[in-house]
Short mmCIF file of C-alpha atoms and ligand atoms in Angstrom, two decimals:
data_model
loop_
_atom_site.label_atom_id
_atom_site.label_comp_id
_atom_site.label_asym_id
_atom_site.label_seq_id
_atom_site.Cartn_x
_atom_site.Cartn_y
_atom_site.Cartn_z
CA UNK A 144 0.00 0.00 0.00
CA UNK A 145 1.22 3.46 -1.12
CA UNK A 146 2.46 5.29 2.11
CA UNK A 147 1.06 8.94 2.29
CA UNK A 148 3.25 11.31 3.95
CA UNK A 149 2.59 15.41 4.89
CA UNK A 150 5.62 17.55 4.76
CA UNK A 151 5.84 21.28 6.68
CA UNK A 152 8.29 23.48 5.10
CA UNK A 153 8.63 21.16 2.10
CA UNK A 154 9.80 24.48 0.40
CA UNK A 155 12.60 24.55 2.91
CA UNK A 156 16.47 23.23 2.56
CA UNK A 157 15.33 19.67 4.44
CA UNK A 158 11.88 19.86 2.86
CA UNK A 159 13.19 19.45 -0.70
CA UNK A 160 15.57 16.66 0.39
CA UNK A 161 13.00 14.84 2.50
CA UNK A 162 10.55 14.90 -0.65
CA UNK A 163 12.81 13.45 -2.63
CA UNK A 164 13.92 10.67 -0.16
CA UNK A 165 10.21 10.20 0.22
CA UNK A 166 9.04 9.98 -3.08
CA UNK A 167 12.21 7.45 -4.38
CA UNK A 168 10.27 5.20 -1.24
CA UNK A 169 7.22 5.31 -3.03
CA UNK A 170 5.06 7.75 -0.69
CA UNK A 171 2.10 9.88 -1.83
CA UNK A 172 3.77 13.41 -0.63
CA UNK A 173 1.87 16.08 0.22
CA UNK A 174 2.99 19.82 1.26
CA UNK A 175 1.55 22.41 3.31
CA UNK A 176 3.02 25.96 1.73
CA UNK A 177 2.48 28.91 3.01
CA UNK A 178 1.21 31.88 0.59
CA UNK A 179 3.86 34.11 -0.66
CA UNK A 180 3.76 37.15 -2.97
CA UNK A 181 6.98 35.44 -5.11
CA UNK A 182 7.88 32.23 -6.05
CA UNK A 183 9.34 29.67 -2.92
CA UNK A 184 9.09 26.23 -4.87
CA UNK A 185 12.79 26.64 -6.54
CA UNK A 186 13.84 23.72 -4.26
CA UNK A 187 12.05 21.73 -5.38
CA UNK A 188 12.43 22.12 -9.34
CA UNK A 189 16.61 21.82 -8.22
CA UNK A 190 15.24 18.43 -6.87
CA UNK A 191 13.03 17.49 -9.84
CA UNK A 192 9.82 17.10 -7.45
CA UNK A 193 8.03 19.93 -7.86
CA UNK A 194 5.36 18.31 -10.08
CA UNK A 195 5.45 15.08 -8.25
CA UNK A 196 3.97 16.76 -4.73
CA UNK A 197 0.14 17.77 -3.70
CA UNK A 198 0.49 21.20 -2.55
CA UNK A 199 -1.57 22.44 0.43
CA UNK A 200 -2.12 25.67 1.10
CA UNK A 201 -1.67 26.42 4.77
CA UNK A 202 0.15 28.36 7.27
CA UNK A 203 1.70 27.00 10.79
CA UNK A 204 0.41 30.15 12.31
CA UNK A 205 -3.26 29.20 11.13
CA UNK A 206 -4.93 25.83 13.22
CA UNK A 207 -7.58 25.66 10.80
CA UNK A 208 -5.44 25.60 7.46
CA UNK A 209 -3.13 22.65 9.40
CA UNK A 210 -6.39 21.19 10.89
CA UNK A 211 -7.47 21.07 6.93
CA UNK A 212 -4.14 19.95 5.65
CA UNK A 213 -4.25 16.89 8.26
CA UNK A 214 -7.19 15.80 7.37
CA UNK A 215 -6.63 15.81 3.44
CA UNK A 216 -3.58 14.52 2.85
CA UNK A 217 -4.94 11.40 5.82
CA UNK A 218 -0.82 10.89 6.26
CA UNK A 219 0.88 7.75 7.80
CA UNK A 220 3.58 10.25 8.41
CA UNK A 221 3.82 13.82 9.35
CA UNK A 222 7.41 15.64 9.40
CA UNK A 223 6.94 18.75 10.80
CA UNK A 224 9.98 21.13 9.30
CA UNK A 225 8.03 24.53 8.85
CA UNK A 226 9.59 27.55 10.92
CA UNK A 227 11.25 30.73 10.83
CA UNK A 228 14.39 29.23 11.25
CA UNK A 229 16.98 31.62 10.83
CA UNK A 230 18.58 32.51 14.60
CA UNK A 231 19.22 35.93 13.85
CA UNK A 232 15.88 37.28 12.61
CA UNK A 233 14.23 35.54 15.93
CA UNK A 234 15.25 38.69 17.75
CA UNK A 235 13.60 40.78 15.22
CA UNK A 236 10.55 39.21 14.81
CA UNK A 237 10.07 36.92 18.64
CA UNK A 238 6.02 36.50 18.70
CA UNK A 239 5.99 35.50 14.60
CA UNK A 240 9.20 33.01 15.94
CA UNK A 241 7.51 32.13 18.78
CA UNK A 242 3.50 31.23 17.40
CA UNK A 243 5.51 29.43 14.35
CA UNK A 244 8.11 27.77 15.56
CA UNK A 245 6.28 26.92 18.84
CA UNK A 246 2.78 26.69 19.14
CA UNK A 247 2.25 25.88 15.72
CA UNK A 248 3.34 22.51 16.58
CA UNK A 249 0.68 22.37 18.92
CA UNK A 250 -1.68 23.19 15.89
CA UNK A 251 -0.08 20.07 14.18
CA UNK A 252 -0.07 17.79 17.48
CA UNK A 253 -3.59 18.13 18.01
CA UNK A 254 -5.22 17.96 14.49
CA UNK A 255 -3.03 14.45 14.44
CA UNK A 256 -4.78 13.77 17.83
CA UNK A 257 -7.98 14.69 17.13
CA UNK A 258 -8.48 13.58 13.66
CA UNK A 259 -5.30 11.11 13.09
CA UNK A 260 -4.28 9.46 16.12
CA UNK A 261 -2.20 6.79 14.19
CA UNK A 262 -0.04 8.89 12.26
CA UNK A 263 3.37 9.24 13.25
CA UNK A 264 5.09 12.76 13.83
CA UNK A 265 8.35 13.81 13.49
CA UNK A 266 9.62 17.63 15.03
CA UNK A 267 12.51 18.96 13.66
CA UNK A 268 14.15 19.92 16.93
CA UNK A 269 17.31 21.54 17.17
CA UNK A 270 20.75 21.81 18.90
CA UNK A 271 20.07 25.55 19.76
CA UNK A 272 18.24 24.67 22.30
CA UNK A 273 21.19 23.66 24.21
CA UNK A 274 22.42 27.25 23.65
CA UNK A 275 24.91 28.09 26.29
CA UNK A 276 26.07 24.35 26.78
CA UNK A 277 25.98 22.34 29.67
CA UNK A 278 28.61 19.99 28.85
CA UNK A 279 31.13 19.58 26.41
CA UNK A 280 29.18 17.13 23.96
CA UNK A 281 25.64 17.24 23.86
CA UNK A 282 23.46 14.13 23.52
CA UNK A 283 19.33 13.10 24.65
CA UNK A 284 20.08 13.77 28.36
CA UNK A 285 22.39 16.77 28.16
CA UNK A 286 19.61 20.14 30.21
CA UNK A 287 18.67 22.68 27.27
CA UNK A 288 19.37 26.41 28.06
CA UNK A 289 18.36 28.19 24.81
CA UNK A 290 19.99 31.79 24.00
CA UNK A 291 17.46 33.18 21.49
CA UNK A 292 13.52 33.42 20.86
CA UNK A 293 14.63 31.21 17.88
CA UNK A 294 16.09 28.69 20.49
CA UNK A 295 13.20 29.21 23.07
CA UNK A 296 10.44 28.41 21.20
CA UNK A 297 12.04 25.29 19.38
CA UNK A 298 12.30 24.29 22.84
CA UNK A 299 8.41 24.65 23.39
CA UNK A 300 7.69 22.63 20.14
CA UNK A 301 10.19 19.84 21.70
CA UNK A 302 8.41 19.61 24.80
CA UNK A 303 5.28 19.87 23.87
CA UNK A 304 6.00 16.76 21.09
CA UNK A 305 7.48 14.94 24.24
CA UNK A 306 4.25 15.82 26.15
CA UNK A 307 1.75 14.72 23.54
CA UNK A 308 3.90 11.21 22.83
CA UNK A 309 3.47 10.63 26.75
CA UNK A 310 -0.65 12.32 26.97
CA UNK A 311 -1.69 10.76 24.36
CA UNK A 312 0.28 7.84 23.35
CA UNK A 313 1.22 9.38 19.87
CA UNK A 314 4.09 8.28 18.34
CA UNK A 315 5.69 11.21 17.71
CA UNK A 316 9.38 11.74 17.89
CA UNK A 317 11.91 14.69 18.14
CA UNK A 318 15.25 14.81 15.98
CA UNK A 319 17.93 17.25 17.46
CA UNK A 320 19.51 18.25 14.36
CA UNK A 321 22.80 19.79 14.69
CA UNK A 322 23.55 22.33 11.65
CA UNK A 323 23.06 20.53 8.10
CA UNK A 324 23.83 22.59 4.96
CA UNK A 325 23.67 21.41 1.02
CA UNK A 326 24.00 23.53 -2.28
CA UNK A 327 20.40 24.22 -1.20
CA UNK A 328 21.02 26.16 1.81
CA UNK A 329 19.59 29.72 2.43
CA UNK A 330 21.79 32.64 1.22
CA UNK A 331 21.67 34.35 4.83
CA UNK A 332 23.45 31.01 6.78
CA UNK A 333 27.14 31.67 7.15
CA UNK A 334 28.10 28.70 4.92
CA UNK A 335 26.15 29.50 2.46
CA UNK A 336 27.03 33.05 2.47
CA UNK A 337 30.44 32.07 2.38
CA UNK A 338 30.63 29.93 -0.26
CA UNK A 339 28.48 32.30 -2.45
CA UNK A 340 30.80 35.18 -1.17
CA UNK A 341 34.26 32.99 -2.57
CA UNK A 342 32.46 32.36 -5.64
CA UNK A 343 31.77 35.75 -6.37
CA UNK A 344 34.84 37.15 -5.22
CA UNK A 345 36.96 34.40 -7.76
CA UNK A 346 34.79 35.82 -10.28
CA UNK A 347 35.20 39.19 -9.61
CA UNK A 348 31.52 39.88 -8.56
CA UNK A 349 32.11 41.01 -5.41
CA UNK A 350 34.89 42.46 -3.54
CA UNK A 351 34.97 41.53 0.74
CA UNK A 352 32.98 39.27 2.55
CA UNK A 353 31.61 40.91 6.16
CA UNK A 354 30.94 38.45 8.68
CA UNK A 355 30.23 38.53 12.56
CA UNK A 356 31.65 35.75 15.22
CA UNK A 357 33.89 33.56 13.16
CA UNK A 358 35.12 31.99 16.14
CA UNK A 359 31.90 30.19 16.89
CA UNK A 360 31.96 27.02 16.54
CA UNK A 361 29.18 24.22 14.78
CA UNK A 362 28.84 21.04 14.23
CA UNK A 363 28.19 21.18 10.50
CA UNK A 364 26.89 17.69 7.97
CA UNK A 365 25.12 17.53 5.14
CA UNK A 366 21.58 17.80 4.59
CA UNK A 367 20.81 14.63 2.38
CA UNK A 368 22.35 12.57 5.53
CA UNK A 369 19.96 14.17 8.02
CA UNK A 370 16.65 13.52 6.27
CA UNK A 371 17.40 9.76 6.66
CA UNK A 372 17.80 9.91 10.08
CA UNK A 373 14.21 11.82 10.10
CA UNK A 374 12.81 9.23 8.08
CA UNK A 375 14.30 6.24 10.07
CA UNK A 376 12.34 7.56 13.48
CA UNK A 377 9.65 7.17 11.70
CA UNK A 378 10.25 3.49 11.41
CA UNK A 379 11.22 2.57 14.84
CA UNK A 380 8.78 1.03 16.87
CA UNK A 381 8.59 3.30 19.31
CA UNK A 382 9.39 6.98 19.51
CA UNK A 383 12.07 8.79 20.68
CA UNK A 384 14.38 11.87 20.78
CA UNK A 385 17.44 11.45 18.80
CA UNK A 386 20.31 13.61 18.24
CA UNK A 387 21.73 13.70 14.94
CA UNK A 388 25.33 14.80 14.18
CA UNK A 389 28.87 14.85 13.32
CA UNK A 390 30.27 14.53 16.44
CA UNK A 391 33.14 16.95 14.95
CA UNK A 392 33.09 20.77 15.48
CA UNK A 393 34.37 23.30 13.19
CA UNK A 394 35.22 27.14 13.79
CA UNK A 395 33.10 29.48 10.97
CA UNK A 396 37.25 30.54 10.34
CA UNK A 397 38.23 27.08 9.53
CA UNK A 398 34.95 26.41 7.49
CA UNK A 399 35.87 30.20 5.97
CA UNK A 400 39.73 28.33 4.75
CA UNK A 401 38.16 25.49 3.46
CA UNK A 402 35.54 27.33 1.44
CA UNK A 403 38.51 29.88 -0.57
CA UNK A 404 41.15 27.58 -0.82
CA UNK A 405 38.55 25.21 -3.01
CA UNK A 406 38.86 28.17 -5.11
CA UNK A 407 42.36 29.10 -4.64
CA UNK A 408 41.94 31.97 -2.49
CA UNK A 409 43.30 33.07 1.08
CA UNK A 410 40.38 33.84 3.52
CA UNK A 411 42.10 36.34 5.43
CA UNK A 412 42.55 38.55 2.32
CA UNK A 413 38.60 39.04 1.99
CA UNK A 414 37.04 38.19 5.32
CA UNK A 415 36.10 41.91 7.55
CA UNK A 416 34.53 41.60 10.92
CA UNK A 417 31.50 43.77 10.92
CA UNK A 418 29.94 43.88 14.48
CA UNK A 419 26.52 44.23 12.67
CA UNK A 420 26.82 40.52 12.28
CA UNK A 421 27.12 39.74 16.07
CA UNK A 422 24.13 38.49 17.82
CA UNK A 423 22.58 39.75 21.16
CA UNK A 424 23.85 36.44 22.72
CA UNK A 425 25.60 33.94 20.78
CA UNK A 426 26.10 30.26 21.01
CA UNK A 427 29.94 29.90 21.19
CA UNK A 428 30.08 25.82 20.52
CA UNK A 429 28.04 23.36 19.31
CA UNK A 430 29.14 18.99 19.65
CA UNK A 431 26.95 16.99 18.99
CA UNK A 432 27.20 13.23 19.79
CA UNK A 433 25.20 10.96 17.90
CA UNK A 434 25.42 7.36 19.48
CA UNK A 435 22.07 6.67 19.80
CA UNK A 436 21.15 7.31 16.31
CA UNK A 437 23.75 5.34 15.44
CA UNK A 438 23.35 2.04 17.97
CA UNK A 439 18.95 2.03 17.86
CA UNK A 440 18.64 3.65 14.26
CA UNK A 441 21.81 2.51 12.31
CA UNK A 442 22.32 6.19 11.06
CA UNK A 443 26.11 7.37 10.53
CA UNK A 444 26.70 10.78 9.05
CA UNK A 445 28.39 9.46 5.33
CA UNK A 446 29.61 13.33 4.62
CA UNK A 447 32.60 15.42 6.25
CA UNK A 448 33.00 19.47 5.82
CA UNK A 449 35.61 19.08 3.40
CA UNK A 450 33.27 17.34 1.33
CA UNK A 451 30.36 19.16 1.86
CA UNK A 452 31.98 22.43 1.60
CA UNK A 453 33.42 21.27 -1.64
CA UNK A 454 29.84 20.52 -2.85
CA UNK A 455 28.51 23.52 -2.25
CA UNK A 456 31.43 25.64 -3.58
CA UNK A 457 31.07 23.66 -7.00
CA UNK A 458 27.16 24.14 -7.11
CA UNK A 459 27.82 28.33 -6.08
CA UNK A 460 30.55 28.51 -8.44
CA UNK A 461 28.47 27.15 -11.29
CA UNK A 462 25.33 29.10 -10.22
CA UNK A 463 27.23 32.56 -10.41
CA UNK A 464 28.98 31.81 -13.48
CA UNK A 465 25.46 32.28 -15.01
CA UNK A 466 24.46 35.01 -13.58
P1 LIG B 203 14.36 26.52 5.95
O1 LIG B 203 15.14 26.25 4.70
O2 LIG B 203 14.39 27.88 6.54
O3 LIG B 203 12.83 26.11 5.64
C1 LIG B 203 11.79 26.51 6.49
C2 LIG B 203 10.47 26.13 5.85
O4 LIG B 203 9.40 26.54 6.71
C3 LIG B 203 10.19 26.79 4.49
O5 LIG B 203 9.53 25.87 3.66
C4 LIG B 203 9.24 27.92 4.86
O6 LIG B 203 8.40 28.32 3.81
C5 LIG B 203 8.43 27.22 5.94
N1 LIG B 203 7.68 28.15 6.77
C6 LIG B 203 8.13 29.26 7.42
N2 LIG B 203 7.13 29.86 8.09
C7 LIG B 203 6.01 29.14 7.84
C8 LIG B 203 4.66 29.26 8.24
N3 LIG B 203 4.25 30.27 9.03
N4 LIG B 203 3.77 28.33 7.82
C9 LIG B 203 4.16 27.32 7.00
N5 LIG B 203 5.44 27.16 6.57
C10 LIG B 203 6.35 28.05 7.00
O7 LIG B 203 14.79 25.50 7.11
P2 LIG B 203 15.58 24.11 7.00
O8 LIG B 203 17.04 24.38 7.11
O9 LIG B 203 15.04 23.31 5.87
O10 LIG B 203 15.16 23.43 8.39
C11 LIG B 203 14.00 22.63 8.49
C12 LIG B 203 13.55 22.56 9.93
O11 LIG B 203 14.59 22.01 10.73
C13 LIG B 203 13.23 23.92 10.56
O12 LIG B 203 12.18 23.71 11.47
C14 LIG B 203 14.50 24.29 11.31
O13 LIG B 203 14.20 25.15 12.39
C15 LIG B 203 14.96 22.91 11.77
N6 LIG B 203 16.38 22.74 11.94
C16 LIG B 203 17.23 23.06 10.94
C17 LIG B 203 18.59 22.83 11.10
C18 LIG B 203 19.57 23.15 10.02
O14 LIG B 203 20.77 23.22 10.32
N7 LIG B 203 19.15 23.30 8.78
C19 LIG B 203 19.07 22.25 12.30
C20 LIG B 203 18.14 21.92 13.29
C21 LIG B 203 16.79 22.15 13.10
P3 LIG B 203 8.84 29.46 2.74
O15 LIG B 203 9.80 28.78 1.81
O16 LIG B 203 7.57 29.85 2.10
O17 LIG B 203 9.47 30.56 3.54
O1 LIG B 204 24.71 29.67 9.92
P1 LIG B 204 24.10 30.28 11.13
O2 LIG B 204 23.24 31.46 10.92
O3 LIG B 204 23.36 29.10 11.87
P2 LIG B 204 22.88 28.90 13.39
O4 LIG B 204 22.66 30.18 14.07
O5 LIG B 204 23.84 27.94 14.02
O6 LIG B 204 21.47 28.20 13.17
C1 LIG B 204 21.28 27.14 12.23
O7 LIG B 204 21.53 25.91 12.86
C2 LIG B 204 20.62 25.59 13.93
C3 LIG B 204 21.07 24.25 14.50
O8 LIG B 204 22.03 24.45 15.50
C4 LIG B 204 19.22 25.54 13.37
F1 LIG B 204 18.34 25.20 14.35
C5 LIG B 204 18.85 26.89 12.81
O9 LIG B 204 17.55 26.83 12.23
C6 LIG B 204 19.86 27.24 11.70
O10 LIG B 204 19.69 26.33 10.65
O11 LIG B 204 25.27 30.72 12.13
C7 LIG B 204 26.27 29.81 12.56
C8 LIG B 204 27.34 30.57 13.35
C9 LIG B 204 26.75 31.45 14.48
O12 LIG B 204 27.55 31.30 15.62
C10 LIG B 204 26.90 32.86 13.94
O13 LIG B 204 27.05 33.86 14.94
O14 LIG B 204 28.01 31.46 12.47
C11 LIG B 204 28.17 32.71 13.11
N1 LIG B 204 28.32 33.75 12.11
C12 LIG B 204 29.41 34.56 12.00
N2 LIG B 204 29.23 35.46 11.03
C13 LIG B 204 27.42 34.13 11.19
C14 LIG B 204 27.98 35.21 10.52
N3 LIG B 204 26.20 33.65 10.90
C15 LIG B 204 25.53 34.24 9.89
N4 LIG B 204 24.31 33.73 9.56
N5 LIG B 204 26.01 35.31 9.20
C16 LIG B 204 27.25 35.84 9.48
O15 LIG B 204 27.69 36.81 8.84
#
């Protein structure tokens, strides 16, 4: 029997992956977009799904619309990736942040419980919500202490997944996903905005690259790895919390090196600090350890930074030759 599956932010970096892990299973995908005055499927044509996908129109923000959305699509599967994800703007814009990225979930929990009480759930959780770090590498039992409205109300969505798996006996499960990047990656990340920035500047397009805190440190894989690990938590038996990641950590200087020496360029004679770039409170390291994936779902990351970094520098160099 064809599997039918309902994908949140399938217009998103992990939505266009997970579509197109989904649909080479053999799922009926369906996606809930939100309206926009321009274009946001261009994922999804660099994927080759876009006409393989049931669009639904909805908005996290809106219970009825995800109500709606729940109830046509009738999913085995929901994977719940929609949010205002980018840590920076959070501080800008804290309520939107906070009634998407949070209580939105709820909006999604309870139209499965009401309507779709066998479907499984999957929240895309993240490692920001371990913000200012409480020990050196973070795994399922390491305490949370988030350090943005970004962070704060990914922690609400966690906790309220981990209340409704233990309410209501969902099966609903929580991936804390350490930072995953691909060619697809939005322009405003800083490895995307470096690699687009080395491009450029080998092409003489542009001239400097300002960035903020490139002494932070992440935990960076690839994309295409992580939406298997989503997809596998969906298989298990039971649910769970997993944390998915490297279990390497990288300064934004050392991903900075690796980037312009792909091209043949030395990072030091582009990069300018620019304390515009700084955030209100940062979070300085990032480690993630992924044993449990690896020992209950049999998920190993298969791509390092070099590599990845490498990808994306090929797919930016290529993308701003045409332009
Ligand atoms: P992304 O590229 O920013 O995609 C976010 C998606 O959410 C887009 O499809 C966006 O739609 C949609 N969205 C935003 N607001 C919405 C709303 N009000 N209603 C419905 N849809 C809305 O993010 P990503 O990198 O793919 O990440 C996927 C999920 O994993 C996010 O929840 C993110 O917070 C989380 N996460 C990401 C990482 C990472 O390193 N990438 C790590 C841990 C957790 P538009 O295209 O129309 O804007
Ligand atoms: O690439 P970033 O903006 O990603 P950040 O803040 O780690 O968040 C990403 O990963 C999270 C998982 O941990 C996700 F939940 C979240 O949705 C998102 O996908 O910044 C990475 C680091 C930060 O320490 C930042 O301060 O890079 C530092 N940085 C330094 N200069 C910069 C810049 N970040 C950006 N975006 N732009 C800069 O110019």
């Amino acid at each position: 029997m064809t599997k039918s599956a309902l994908i949140t932010g399938i217009t998103g970096q992990d939505g266009a992956y997970l579509a197109r892990l989904l649909l080479d299973k053999g799922y009926k995908v369906h996606g809930l977009v939100a309206r926009r005055s321009s274009d946001s499927r261009w994922r999804l044509r660099e994927m080759g799904v876009e006409a393989d996908i049931v669009y639904l129109d909805g908005d996290m923000a809106d219970a009825c619309s995800v109500q709606r959305a729940v109830i046509q699509s009738a999913p085995d599967e929901v994977y719940n990736l929609a949010a205002q994800s980018f840590v920076a703007a959070s501080w800008n814009q804290p309520v939107t942040t906070g009634i998407v990225d949070g209580l939105g979930v709820t909006h999604l929990l309870e139209a499965i419980r009401q309507f779709s009480p066998h479907t499984r759930f999957y929240q895309a959780s993240t490692s920001e919500m371990f913000g200012l770090i409480q020990a050196e590498q973070q795994d399922e039992n390491t305490p949370f202490y988030p350090r943005s409205p970004y962070g704060v109300a990914k922690l609400y969505g966690h906790w309220i997944t981990v209340n409704y798996r233990e309410s209501f006996n969902l099966h609903a499960s929580s991936g804390i996903l350490f930072n995953h990047e691909s060619p697809l990656r939005g322009i405003e990340f800083v490895t995307r905005k470096v690699t687009d920035a080395a491009a450029r500047i080998k092409q003489g397009k542009q001239q400097e690259l300002a960035l903020g805190n490139i002494d932070a440190k992440r935990d960076w894989g690839f994309a295409g790895d992580y939406v298997e690990a989503m997809w596998l938590m969906l298989q298990q038996d039971k649910p769970d919390d997993f944390v998915v990641a490297t279990g390497v950590t990288t300064t934004v200087r050392e991903m900075c090196r690796i980037a312009f020496d792909h091209v043949g360029l030395n990072y030091r004679d582009y990069v300018k600090i620019d304390p515009a770039f700084f955030r209100p409170a940062e979070v300085e390291v990032l480690l993630g350890n992924p044993a449990k994936a690896q020992r209950v779902l049999g998920w190993k990351p298969k791509t390092d930074l070099d590599t990845l970094i490498r990808m994306m520098m090929d797919a930016d160099m290529k993308r701003v030759a045409k332009e």
